[in-house]
Coordinates of C-alpha atoms and ligand atoms in Angstrom, one line a residue:
X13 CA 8.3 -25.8 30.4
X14 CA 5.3 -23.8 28.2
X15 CA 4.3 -21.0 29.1
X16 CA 0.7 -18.9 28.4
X17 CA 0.5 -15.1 28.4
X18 CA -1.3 -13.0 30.9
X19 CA -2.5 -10.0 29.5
X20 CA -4.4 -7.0 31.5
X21 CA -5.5 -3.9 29.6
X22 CA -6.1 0.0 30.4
X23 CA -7.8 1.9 27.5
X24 CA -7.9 5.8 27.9
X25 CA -10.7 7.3 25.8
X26 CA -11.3 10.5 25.2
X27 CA -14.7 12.1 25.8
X28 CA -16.7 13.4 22.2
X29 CA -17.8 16.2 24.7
X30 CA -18.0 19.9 23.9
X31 CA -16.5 21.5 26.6
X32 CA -13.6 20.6 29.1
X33 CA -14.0 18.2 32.1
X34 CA -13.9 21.3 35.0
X35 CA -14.4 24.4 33.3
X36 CA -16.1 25.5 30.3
X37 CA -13.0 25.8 27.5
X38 CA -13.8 24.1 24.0
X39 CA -11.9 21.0 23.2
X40 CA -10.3 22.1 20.1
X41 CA -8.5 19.5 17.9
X42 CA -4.3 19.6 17.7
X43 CA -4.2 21.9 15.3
X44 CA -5.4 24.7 17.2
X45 CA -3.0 27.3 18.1
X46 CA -1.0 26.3 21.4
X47 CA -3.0 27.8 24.7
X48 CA -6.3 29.2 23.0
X49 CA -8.7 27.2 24.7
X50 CA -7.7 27.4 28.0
X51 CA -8.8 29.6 31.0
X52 CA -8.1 30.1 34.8
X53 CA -9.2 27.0 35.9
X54 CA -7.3 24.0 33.4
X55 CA -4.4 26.4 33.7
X56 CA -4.4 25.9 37.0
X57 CA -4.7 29.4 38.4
X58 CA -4.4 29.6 42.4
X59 CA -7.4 29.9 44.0
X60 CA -10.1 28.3 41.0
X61 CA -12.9 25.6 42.0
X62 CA -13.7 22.7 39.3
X63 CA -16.8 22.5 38.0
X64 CA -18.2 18.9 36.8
X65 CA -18.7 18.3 33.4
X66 CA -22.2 16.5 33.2
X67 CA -22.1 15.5 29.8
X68 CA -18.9 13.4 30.6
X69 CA -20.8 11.6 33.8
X70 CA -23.6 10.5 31.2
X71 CA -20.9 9.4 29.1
X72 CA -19.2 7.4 31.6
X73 CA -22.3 5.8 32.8
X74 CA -23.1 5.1 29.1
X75 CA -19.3 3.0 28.7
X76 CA -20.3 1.3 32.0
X77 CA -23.8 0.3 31.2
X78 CA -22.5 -1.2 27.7
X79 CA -20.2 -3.1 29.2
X80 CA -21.9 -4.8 31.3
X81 CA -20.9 -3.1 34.6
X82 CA -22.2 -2.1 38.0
X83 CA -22.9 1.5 38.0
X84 CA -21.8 3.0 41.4
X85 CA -24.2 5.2 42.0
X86 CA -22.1 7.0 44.7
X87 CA -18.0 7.9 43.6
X88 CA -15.3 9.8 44.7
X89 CA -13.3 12.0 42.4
X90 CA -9.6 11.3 43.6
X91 CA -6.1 13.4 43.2
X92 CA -3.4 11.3 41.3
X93 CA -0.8 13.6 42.4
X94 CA 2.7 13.6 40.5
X95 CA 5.2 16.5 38.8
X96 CA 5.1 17.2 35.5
X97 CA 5.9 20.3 33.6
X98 CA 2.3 19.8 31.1
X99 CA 0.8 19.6 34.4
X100 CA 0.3 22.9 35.9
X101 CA -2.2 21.7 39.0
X102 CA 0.2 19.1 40.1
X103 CA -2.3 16.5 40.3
X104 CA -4.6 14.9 38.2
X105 CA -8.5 14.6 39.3
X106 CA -9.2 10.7 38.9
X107 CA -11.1 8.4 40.6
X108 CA -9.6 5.8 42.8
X109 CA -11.2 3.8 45.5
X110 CA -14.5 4.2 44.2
X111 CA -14.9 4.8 40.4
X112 CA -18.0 5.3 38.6
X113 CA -18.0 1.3 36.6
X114 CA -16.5 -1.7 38.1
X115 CA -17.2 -5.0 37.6
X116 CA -18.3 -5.6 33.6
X117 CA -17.2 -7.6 30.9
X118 CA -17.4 -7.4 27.1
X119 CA -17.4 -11.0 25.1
X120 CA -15.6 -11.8 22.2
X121 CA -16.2 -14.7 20.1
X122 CA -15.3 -17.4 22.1
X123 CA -14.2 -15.7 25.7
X124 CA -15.5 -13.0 27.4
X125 CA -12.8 -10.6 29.1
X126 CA -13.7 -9.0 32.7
X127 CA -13.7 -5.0 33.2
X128 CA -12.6 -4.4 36.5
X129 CA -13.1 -0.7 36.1
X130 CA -14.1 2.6 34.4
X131 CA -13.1 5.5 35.7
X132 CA -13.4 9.6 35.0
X133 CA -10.0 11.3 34.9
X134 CA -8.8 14.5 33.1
X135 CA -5.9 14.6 30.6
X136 CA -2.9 16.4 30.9
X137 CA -1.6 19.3 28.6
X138 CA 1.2 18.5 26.4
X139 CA 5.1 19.0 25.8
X140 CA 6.7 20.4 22.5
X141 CA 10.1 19.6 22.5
X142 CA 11.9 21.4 19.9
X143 CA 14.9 19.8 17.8
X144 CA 17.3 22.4 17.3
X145 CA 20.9 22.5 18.1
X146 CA 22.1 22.0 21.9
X147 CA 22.3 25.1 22.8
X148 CA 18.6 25.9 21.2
X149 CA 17.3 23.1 22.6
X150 CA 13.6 24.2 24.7
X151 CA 10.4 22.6 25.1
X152 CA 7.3 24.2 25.3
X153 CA 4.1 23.9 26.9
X154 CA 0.6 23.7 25.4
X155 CA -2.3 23.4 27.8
X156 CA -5.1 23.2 25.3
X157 CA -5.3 19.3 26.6
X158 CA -5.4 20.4 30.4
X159 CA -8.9 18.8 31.7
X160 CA -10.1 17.0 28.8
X161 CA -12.2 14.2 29.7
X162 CA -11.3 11.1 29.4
X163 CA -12.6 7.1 30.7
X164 CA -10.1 5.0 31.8
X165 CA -11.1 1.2 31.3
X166 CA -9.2 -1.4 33.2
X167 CA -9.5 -5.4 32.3
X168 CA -8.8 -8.3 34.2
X169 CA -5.6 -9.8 33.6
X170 CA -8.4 -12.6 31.5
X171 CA -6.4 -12.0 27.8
X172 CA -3.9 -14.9 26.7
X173 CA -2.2 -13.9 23.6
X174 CA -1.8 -10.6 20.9
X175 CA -4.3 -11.8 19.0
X176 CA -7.3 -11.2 22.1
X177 CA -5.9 -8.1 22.8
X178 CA -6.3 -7.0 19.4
X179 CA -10.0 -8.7 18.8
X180 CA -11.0 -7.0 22.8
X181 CA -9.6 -3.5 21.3
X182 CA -11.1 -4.0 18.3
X183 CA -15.0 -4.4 19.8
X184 CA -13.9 -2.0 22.9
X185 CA -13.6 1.0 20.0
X186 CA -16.7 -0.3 18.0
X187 CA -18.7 0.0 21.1
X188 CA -17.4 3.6 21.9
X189 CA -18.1 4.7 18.4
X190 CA -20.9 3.1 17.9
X191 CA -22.0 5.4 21.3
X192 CA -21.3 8.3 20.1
X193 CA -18.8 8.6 22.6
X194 CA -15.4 8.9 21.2
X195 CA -13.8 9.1 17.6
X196 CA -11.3 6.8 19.0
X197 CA -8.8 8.2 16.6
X198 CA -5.5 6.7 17.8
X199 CA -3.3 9.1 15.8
X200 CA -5.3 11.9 17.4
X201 CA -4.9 10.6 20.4
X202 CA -8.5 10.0 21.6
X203 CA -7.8 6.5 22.2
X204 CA -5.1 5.3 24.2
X205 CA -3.6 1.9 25.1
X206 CA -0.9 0.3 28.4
X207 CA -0.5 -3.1 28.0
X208 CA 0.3 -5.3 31.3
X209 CA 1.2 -8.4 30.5
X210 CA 3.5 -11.2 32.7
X211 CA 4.3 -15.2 32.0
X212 CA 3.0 -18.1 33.9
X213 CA 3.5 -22.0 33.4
X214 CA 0.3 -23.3 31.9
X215 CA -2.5 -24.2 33.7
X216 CA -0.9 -22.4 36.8
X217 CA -3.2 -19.9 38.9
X218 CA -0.4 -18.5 39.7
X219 CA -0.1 -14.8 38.2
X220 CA 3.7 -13.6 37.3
X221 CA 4.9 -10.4 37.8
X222 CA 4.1 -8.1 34.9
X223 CA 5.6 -5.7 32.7
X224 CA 3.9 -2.6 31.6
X225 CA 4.2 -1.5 28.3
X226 CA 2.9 2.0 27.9
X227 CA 1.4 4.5 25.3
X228 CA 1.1 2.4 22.4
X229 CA -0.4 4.6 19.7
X230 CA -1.7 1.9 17.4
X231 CA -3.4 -2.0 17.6
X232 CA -1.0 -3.0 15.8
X233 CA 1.8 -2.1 17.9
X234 CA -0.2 -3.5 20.8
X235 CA 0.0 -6.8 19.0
X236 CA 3.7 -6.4 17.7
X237 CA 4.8 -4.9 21.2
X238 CA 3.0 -7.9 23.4
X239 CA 4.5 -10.4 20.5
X240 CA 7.8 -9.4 21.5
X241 CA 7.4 -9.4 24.9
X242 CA 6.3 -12.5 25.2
X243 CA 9.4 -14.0 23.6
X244 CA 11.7 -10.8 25.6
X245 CA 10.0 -12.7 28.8
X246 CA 10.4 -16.5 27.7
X247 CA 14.0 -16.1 27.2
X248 CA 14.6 -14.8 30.5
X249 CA 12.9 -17.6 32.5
X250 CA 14.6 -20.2 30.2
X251 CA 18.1 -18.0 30.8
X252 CA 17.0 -18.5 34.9
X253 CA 17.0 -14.9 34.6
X254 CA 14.1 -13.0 37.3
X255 CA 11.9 -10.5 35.5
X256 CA 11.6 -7.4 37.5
X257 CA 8.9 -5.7 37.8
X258 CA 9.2 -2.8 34.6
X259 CA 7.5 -0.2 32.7
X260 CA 8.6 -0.2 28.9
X261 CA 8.0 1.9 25.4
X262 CA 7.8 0.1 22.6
X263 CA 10.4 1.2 20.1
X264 CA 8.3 0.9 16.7
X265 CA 11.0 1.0 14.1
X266 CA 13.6 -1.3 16.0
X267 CA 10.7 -3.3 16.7
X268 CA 11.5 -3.9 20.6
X269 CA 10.4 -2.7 23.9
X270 CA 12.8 -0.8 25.9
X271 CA 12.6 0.1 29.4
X272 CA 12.0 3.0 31.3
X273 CA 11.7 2.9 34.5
X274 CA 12.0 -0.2 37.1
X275 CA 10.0 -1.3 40.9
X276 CA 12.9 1.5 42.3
X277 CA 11.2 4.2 40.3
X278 CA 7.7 3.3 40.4
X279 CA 5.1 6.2 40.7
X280 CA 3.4 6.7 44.0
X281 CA 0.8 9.1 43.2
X282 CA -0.5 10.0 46.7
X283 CA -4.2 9.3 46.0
X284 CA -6.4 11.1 48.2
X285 CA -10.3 12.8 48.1
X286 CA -9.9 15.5 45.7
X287 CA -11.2 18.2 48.4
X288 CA -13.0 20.5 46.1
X289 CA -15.7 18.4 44.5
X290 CA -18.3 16.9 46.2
X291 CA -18.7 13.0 45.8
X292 CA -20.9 12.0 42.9
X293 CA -24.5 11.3 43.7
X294 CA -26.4 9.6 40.3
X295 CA -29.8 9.3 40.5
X296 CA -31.3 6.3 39.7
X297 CA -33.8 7.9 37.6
X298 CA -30.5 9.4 35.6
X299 CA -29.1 5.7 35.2
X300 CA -32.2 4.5 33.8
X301 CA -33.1 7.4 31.4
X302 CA -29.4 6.7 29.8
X303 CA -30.1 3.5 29.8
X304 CA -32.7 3.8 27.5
X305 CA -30.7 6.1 25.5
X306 CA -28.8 3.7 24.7
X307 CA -30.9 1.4 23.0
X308 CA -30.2 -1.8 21.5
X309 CA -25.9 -2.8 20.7
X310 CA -24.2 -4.1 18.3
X311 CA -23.4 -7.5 19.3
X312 CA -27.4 -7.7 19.9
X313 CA -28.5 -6.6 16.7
X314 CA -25.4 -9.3 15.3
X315 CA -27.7 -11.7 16.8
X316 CA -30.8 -10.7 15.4
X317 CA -29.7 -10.5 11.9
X318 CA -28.5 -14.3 12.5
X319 CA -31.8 -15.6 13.5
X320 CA -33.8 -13.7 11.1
X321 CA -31.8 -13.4 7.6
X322 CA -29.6 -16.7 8.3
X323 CA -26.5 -14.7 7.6
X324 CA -23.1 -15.7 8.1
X325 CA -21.2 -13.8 10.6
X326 CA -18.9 -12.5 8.1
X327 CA -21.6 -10.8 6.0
X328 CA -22.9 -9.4 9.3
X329 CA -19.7 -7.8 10.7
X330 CA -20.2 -4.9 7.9
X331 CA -23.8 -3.6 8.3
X332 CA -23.0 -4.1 12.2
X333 CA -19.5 -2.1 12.3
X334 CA -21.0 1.3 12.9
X335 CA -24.3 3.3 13.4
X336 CA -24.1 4.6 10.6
X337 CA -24.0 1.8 8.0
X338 CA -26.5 0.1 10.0
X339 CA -29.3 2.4 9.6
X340 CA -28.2 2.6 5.9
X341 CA -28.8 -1.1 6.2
X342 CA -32.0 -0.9 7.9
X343 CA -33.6 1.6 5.4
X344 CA -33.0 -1.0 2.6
X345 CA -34.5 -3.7 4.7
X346 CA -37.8 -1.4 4.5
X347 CA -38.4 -2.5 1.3
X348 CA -37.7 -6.0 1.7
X349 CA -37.6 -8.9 4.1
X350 CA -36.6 -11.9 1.0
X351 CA -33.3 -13.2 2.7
X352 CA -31.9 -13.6 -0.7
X353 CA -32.4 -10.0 -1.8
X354 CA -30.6 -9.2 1.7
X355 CA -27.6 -11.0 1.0
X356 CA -27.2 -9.6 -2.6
X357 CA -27.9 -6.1 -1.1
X358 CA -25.2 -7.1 1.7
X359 CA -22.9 -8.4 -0.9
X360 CA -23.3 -4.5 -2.5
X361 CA -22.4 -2.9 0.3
X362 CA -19.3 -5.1 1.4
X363 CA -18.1 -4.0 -2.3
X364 CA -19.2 -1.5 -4.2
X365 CA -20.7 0.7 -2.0
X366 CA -17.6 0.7 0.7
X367 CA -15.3 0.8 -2.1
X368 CA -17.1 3.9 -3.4
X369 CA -16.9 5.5 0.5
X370 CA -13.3 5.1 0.5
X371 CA -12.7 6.4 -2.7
X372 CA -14.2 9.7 -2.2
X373 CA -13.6 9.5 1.5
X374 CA -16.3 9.6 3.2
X375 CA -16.8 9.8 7.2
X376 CA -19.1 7.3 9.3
X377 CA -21.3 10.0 10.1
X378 CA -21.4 11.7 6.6
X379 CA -22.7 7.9 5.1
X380 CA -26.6 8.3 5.0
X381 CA -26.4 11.3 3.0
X382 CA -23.6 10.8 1.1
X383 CA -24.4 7.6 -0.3
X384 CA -26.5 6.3 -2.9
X385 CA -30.2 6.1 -1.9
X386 CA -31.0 3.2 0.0
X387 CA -34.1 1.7 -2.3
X388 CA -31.5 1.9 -5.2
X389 CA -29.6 -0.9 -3.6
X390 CA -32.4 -2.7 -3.2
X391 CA -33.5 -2.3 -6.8
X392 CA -30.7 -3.8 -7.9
X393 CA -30.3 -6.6 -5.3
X394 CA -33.8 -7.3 -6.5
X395 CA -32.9 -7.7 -10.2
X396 CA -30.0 -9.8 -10.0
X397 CA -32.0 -11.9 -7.6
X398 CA -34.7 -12.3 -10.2
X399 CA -31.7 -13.4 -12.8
X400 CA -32.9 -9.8 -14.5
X401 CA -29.3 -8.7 -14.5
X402 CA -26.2 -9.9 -15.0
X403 CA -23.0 -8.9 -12.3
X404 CA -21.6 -7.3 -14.4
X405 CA -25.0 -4.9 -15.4
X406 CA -25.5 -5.0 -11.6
X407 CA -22.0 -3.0 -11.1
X408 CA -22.9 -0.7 -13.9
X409 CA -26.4 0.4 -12.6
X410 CA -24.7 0.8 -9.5
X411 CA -22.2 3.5 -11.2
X412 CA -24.5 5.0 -13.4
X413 CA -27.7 5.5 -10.9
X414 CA -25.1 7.6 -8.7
X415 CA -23.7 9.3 -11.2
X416 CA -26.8 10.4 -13.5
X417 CA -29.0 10.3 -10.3
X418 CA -31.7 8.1 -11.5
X419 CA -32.9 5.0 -10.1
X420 CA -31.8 1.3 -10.9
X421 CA -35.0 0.6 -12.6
X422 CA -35.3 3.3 -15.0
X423 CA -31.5 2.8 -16.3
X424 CA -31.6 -0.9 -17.2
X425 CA -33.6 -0.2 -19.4
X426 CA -32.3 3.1 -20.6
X427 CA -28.7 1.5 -20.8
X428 CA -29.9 -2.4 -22.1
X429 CA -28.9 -3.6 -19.4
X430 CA -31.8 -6.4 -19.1
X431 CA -31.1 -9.9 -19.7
X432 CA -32.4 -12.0 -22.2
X433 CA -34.5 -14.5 -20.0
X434 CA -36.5 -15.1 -23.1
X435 CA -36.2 -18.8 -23.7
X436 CA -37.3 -19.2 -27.2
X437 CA -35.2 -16.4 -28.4
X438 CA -31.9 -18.0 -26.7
X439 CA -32.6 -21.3 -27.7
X440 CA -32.6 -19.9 -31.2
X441 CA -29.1 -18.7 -30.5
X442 CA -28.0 -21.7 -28.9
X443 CA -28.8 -23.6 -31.5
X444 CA -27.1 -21.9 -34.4
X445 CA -23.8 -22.0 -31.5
X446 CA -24.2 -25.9 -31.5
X447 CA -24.4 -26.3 -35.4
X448 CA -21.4 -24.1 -35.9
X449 CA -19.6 -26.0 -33.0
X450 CA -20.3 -29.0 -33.3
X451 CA -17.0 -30.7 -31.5
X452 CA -17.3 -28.2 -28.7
X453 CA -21.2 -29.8 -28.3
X454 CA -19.2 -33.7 -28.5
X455 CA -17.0 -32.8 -25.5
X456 CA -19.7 -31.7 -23.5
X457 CA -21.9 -34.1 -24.1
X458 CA -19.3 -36.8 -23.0
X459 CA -19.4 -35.0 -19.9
X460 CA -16.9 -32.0 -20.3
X461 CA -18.4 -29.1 -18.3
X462 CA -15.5 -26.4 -20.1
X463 CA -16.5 -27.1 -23.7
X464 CA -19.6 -24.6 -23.2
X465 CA -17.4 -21.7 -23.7
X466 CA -17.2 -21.3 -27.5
X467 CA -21.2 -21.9 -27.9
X468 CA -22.0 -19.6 -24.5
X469 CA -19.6 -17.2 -26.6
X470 CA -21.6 -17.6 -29.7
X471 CA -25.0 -16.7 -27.6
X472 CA -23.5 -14.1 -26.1
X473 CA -21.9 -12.1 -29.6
X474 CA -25.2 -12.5 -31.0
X475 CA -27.3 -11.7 -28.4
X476 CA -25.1 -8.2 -27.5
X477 CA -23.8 -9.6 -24.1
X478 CA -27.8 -9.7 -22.8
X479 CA -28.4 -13.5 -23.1
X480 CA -28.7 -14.7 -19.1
X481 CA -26.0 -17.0 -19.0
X482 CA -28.1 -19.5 -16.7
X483 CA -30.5 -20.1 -19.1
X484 CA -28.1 -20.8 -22.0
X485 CA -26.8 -23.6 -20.1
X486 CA -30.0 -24.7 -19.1
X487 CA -31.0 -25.0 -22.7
X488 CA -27.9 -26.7 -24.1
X489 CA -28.2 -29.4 -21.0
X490 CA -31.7 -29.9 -22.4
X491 CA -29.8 -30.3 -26.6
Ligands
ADP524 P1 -1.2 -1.4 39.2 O1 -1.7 -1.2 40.5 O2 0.2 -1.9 39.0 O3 -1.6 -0.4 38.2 P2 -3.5 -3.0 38.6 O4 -4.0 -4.1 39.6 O5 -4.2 -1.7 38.6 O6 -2.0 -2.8 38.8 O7 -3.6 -3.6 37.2 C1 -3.3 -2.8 36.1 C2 -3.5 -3.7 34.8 O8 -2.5 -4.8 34.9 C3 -4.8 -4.4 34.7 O9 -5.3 -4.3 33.4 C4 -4.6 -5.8 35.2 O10 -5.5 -6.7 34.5 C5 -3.2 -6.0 34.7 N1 -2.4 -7.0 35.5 C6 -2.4 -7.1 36.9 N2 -1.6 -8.1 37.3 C7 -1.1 -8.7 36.1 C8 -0.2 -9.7 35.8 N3 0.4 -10.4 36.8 N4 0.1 -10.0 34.6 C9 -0.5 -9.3 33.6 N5 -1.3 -8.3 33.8 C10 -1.6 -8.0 35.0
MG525 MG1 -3.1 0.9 37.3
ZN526 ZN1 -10.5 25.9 31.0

């Protein structure tokens, strides 16, 4: 018997907001001292009213309108109640029966995976166990977290191996960034990932009954976590064994899932109204003005860029992966619309220019002014397009305009760095090389392509390395 994987996601995302979700506390990053950004309210105080955020509605709407989803214009905030110590209120306010998205989808390259849901929620505050001996042993409590906003997104179980879930996270977090909404730093917890996923036969309807794997703090451990599963899982209905209903960690260094609690334990969280907010009322006119916000997406703009520069898809994953490299992008594409100046400008950003940001560490947001102008880039895709450089002078200019601070143009001919298209003066050269080696000239006249090298050599040693290479060979196919 075969079986195929059913995979649901739900994606927590924190809010790039400035203020709490409730009250009006900063969100300060981890390293802020424990509890000094919290007030009566996210600490839970008795007697405190919530206050909504409207920054994080916008933002919400925003996820829900760029993926595709039905904006409820009327929702319910919703208590999630449960006991935890980082939880002074008791309760989480969520959304239940009627959350703000439901109903979109985002496509990958060949499938496109439904979004049942999006919903507002606030985070939780956070335990610090310590590690001392037994009898030292405390944790303490940090509330700095306490009413952060978050979006919860919820797929259809429509993913079918590791691989999807890792393309679907993948685009989910593009989309966020490119937004504006969320840094969807794993490590820093602003984005945050349960895997569902269960067994059927193939081609059954029939769904299975799933497993939850939960917090998994990388992509990567989403894939390796769902790989294992999926064997974990196989095993058992080869074995005749029944696969309970479970919720798992995923044990990164032993590589395995492990569980943690099974159907006996399962939450119930009570939902109910949250009695002291008001249901949310959008205005249309709200919807539409974010829409326009918004304006035009990624996978869009992909499509664009196919029809107009004939692009690979490849080329145009890179000046599409964030805002920010594609209005560097766009500025050089002021100066030019020749396809093949694009790609070679393209080419320079997919290497030198990304190799350059990592280097010196650059963020997204700090690449427009960070990185070399824009119409330098296109100077030099222009030269090598027009043979005037060789790639080799093309990654020099490309050093030496940042460093000195002077454009392509001026340096290459400051530094030599112009080829020789001159053909009279190379077919000097060549000539003298074909004298000199004359067995090398036999070989490729007889048809051997490789005996160029000690005449190209020649050209080259004479001419200082400035001879353009194309038109050597040119001239020696014309000897
Ligand atoms: P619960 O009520 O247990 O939280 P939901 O219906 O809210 O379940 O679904 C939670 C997630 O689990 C969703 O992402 C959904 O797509 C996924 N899911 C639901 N049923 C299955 C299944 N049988 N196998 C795999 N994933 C599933
Ligand atoms: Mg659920
Ligand atoms: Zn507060």
């Amino acid at each position: 018997m075969e079986f195929e994987p059913v995979i649901g996601l739900e994606i927590h995302t924190q809010l790039k907001t400035k203020t709490k979700m409730f009250c009006r506390c900063e969100i300060v990053d981890s390293n802020s001292p424990a509890n000094s950004s919290i007030c009566p309210i996210c600490s839970a105080q008795p007697g405190v009213l919530p206050l909504l955020n409207k920054k994080a509605v916008e933002m919400a709407v925003k996820i829900g309108l760029a993926i595709n989803a039905k904006i409820n214009r009327f929702s319910v905030f919703a208590r999630k109640n449960y006991f935890y110590p980082d939880l002074p209120k008791g309760y989480q306010i969520s959304q239940y029966e009627r959350p703000v998205c439901e109903d979109g989808y985002i496509m990958l390259t060949d499938k496109k995976i439904r979004i049942k849901r999006a919903h507002i929620e606030e985070d939780a505050g956070k335990s610090l166990h310590s590690i001392g001996s037994e009898q030292l042993d405390f944790t303490l409590i940090d509330l700095n977290r306490c009413g952060v906003p978050l979006v919860e997104i919820v797929t259809e179980p429509d993913i079918s191996s590791p691989d999807e879930a890792y393309e679907f996270l993948t685009e989910l977090k593009k989309l966020l960034r490119w937004l504006e909404i969320s840094n969807c730093d794993m490590e820093k917890g602003e984005l945050r990932c349960d895997v569902n996923i269960s067994l059927r036969e193939n081609g059954s309807k029939k769904l299975g009954r799933k497993v939850e794997i939960k917090n998994l703090n990388s992509f990567k451990a989403v894939k390796d976590s769902l790989k294992y599963e999926i064997k974990r899982q196989s095993e058992m209905i080869k074995d005749n064994k029944k696969i309970e209903q479970d919720t798992r960690t995923w044990n990164a260094q032993k590589g395995e899932t492990i569980s943690m609690r099974s159907k006996e334990m399962a939450n119930d969280y009570r939902y109910f109204p949250e009695p002291d907010l008001v249901p949310l009322n959008l205005e249309q006119r709200l919807i539409d003005e974010i829409k326009q916000s918004i304006g035009k997406l990624p996978s869009q703009i992909r499509d664009e860029y196919i029809k107009k520069y004939s692009l690979k898809a490849d080329d145009i994953e890179v000046i599409t992966s964030n805002k920010y490299i594609n209005s560097y992008f766009e500025k050089i594409t002021n100066f030019t619309d020749d396809k093949n100046v694009i790609k070679n400008a393209i080419n320079i950003i997919n290497g030198q220019l990304l190799a350059y940001i990592n280097e010196n560490k650059i963020n997204d947001e700090d690449f427009l002014t960070k990185s070399p102008d824009p119409e330098h880039i296109y100077q030099i895709a222009d030269m090598i397009s027009k043979n005037e450089i060789s790639s080799a002078g093309a990654k020099k200019l490309f050093e030496q305009s940042l460093s000195m601070k002077k454009s392509p143009k001026i340096l290459v001919d400051e530094l030599g760095l112009k080829q020789i298209s001159n053909t009279d003066e190379i077919e000097g050269w060549v000539k003298e090389a074909v004298e000199i080696n004359k067995k090398a000239f036999d070989d490729f006249k007889s048809g051997n392509e490789k005996a160029t090298g000690p005449i190209v050599g020649y050209v080259m040693k004479k001419s200082k390395g400035k001879a353009n290479p194309v038109i050597v060979i040119d001239i020696l196919k014309k000897l």
